[in-house]
PDB file of C-alpha atoms in Angstrom:
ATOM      1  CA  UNK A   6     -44.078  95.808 -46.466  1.00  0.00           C
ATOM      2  CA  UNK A   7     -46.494  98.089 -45.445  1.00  0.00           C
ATOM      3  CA  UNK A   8     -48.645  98.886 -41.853  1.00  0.00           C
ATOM      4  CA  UNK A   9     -51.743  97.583 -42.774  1.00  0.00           C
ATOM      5  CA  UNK A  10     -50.226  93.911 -43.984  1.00  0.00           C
ATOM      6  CA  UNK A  11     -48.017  93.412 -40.908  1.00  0.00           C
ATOM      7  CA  UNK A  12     -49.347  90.227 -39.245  1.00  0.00           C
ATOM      8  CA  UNK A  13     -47.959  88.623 -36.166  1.00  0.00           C
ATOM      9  CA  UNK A  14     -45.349  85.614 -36.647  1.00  0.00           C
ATOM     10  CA  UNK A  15     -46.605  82.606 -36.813  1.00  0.00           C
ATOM     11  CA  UNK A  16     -47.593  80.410 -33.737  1.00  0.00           C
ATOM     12  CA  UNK A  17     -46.842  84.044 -31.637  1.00  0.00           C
ATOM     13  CA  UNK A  18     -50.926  84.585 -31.041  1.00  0.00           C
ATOM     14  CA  UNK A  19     -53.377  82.991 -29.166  1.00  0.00           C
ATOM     15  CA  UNK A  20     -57.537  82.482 -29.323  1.00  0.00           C
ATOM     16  CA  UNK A  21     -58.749  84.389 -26.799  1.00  0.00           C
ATOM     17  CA  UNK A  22     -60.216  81.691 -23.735  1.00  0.00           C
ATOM     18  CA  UNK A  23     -64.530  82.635 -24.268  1.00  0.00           C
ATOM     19  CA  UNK A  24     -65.551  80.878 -20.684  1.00  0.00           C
ATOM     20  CA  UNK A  25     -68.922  80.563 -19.619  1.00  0.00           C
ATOM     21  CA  UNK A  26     -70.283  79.135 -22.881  1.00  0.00           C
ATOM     22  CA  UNK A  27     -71.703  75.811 -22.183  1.00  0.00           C
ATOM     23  CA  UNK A  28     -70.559  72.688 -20.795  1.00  0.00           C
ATOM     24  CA  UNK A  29     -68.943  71.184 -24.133  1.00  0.00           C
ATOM     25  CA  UNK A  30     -66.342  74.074 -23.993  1.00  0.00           C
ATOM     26  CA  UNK A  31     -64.548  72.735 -21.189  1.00  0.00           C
ATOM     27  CA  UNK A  32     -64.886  76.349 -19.736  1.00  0.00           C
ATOM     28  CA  UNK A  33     -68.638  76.338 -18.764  1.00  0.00           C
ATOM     29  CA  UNK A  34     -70.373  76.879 -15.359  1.00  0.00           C
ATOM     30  CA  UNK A  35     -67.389  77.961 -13.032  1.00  0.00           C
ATOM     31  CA  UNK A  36     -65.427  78.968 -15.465  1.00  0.00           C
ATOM     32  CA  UNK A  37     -62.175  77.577 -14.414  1.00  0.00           C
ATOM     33  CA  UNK A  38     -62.570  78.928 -11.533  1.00  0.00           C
ATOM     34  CA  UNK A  39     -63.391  76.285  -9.337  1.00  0.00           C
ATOM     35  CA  UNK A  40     -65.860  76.450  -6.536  1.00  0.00           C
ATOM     36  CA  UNK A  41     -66.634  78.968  -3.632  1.00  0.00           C
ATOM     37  CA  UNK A  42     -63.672  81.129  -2.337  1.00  0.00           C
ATOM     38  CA  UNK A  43     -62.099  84.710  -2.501  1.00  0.00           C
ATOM     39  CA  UNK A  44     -60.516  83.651  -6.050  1.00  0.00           C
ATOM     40  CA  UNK A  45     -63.926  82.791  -7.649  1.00  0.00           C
ATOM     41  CA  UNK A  46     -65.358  85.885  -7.176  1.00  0.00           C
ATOM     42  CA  UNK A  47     -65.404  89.030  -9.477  1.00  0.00           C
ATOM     43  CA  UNK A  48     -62.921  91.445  -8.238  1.00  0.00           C
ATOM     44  CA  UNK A  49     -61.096  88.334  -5.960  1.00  0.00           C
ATOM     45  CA  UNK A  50     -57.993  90.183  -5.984  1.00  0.00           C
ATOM     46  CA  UNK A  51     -54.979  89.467  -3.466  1.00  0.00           C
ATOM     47  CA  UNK A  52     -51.991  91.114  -3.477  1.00  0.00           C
ATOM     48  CA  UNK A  53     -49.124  89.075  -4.359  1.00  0.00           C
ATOM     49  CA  UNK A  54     -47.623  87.482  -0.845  1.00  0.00           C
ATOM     50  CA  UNK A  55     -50.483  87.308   0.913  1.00  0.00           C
ATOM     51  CA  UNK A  56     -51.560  84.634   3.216  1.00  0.00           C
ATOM     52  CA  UNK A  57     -55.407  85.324   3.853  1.00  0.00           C
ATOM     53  CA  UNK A  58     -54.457  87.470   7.193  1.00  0.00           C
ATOM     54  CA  UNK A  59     -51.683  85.480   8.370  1.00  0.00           C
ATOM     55  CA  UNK A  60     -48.480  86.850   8.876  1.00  0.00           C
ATOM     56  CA  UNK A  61     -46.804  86.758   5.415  1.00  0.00           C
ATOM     57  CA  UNK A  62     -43.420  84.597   4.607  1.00  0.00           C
ATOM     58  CA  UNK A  63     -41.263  87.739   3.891  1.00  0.00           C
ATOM     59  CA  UNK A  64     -42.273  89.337   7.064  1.00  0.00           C
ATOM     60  CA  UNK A  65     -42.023  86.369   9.352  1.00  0.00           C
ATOM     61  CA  UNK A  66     -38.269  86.065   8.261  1.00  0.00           C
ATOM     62  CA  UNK A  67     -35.657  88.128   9.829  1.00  0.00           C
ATOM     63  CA  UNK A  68     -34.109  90.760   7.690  1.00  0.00           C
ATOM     64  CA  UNK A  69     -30.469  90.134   6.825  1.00  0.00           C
ATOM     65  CA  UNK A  70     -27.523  91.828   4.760  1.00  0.00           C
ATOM     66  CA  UNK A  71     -26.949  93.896   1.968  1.00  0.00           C
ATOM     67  CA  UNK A  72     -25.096  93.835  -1.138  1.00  0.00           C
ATOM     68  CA  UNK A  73     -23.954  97.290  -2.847  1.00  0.00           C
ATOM     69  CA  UNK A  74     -24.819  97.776  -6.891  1.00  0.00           C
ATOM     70  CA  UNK A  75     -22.095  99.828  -6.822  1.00  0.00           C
ATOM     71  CA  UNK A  76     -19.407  97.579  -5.241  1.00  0.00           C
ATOM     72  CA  UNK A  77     -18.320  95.665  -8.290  1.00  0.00           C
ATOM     73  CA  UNK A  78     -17.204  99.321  -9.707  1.00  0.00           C
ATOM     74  CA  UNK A  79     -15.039 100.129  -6.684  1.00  0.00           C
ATOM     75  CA  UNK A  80     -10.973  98.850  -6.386  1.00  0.00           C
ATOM     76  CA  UNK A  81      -8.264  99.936  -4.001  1.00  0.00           C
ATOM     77  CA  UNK A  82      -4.475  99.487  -4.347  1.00  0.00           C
ATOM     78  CA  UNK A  83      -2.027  99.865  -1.941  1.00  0.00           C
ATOM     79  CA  UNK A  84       0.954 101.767  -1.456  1.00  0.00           C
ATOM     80  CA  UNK A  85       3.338  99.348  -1.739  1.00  0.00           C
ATOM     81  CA  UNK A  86       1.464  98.131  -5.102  1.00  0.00           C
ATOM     82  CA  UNK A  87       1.964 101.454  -6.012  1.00  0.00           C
ATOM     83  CA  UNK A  88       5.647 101.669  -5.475  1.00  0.00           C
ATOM     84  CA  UNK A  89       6.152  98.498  -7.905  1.00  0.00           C
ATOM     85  CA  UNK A  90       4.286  99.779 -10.916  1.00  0.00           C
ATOM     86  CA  UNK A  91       7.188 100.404 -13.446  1.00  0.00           C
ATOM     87  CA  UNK A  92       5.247 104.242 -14.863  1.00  0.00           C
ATOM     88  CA  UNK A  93       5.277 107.392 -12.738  1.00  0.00           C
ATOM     89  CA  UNK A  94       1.694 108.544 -13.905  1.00  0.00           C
ATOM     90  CA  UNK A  95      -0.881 106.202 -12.846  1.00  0.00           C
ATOM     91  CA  UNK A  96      -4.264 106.076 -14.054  1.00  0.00           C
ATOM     92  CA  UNK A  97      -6.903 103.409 -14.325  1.00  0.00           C
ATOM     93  CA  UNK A  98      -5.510 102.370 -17.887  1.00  0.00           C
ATOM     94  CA  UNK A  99      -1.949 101.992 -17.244  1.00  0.00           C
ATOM     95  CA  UNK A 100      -3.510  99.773 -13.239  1.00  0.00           C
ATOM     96  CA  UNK A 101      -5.697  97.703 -15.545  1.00  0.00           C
ATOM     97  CA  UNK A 102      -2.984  97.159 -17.646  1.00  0.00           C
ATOM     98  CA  UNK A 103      -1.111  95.549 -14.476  1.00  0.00           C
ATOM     99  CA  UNK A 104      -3.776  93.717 -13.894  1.00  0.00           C
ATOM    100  CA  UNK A 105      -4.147  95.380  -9.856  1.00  0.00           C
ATOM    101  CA  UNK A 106      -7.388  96.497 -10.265  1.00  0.00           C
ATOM    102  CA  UNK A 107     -10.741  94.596 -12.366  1.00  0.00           C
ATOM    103  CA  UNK A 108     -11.414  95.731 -15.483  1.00  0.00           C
ATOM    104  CA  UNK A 109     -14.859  97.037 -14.858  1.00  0.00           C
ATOM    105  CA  UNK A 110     -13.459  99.098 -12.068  1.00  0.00           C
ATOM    106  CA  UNK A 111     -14.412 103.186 -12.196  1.00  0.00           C
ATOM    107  CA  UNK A 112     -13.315 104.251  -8.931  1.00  0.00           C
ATOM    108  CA  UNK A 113      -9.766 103.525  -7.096  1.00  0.00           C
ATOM    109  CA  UNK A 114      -8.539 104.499  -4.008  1.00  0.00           C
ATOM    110  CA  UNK A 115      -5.002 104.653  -2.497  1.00  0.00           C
ATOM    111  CA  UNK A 116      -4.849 103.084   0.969  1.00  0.00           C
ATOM    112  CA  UNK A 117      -2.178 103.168   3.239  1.00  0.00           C
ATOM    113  CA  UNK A 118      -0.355  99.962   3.753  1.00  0.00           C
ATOM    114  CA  UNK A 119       3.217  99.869   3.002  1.00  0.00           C
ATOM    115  CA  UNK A 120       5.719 102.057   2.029  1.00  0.00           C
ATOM    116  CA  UNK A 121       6.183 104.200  -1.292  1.00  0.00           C
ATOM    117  CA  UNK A 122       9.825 105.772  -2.082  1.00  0.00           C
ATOM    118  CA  UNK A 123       9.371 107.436  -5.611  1.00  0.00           C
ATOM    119  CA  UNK A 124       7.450 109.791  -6.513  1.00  0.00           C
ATOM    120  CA  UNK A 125       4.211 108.973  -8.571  1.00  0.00           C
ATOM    121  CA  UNK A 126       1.692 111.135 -10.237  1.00  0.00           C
ATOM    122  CA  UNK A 127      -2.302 109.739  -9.549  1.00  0.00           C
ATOM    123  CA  UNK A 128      -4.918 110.583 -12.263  1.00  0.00           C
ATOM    124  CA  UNK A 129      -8.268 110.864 -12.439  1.00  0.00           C
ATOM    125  CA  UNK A 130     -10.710 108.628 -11.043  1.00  0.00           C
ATOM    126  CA  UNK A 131      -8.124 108.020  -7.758  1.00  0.00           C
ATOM    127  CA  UNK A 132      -8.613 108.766  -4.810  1.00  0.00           C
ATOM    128  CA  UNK A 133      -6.443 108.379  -1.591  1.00  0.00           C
ATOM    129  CA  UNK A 134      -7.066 108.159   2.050  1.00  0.00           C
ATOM    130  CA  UNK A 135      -5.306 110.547   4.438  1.00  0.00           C
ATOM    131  CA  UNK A 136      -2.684 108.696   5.157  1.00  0.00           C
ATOM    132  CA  UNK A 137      -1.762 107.798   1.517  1.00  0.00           C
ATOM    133  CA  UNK A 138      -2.170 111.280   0.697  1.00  0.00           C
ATOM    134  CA  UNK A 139       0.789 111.864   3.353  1.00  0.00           C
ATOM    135  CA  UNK A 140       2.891 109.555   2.091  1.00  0.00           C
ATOM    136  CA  UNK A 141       2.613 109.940  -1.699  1.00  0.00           C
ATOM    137  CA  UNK A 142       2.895 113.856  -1.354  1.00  0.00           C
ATOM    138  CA  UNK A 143       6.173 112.840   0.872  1.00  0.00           C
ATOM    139  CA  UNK A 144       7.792 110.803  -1.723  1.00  0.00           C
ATOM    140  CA  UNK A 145       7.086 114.137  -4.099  1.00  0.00           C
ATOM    141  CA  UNK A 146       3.972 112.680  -5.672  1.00  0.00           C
ATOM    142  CA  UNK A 147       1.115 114.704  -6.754  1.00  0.00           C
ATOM    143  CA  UNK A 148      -2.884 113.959  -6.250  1.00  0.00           C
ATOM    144  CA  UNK A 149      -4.933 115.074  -9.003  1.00  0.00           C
ATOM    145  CA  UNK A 150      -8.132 117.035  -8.052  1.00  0.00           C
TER     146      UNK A 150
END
């Protein structure tokens, strides 16, 4: 194979549509245009949306909630979920593992609901609200930062 013999695959290209040239095209006079009207005009160009000056669709709708990209990354656990995992040094692995969190989860965070009696280490990628902090670092945990 070379540059100058690659060709196209077969069926992939199309003639090019020649309007304007006579009536036994199928294309002649208007073109395919059809008659009179912004779009039959050279440069009859309308942005996409538009409604000829009335008040567009999308704008005549009320706005109305968001989604976050980022939300599908983002887990929490609780304290008391924390207290049954059967390891002392958590990380997203060994919470995955457990099945607590999703598996496409990148950030975690600690919140504080229920009680934790044993000390546990937190890796990276966990966070922990105030409260959690409290009580983990109570129990003789450790945050990692």
């Amino acid at each position: 194979m070379q540059l100058n013999t690659i060709k196209p695959a077969e069926g992939a290209t199309h003639y090019a549509r020649r309007v304007g040239r006579g009536i036994g095209s199928g294309l002649g006079k208007t073109c395919g245009r059809g008659h009179k009207g912004q779009k039959s005009r050279k440069g009859g160009f309308h942005k996409v949306g538009f409604e000829g000056g009335q008040m567009p669709l999308q704008r005549r709708l009320p706005k109305r909630g968001f989604r976050s990209v980022t939300a599908k990354f983002n887990d929490e656990i609780t304290l008391s979920q924390l207290n049954n995992l059967p390891v002392s040094e958590v990380d997203l692995l060994a919470l995955k593992q457990a099945q607590i969190i999703s598996q496409n989860a990148k950030v975690v965070k600690v919140i504080g609901t229920g009680q934790i009696e044993r000390a546990v280490q937190l890796g990276a990628g966990i966070k922990a609200t105030a409260s959690a902090k409290v009580a983990i670092e109570a129990a003789g945990g450790k945050l990692s930062d």
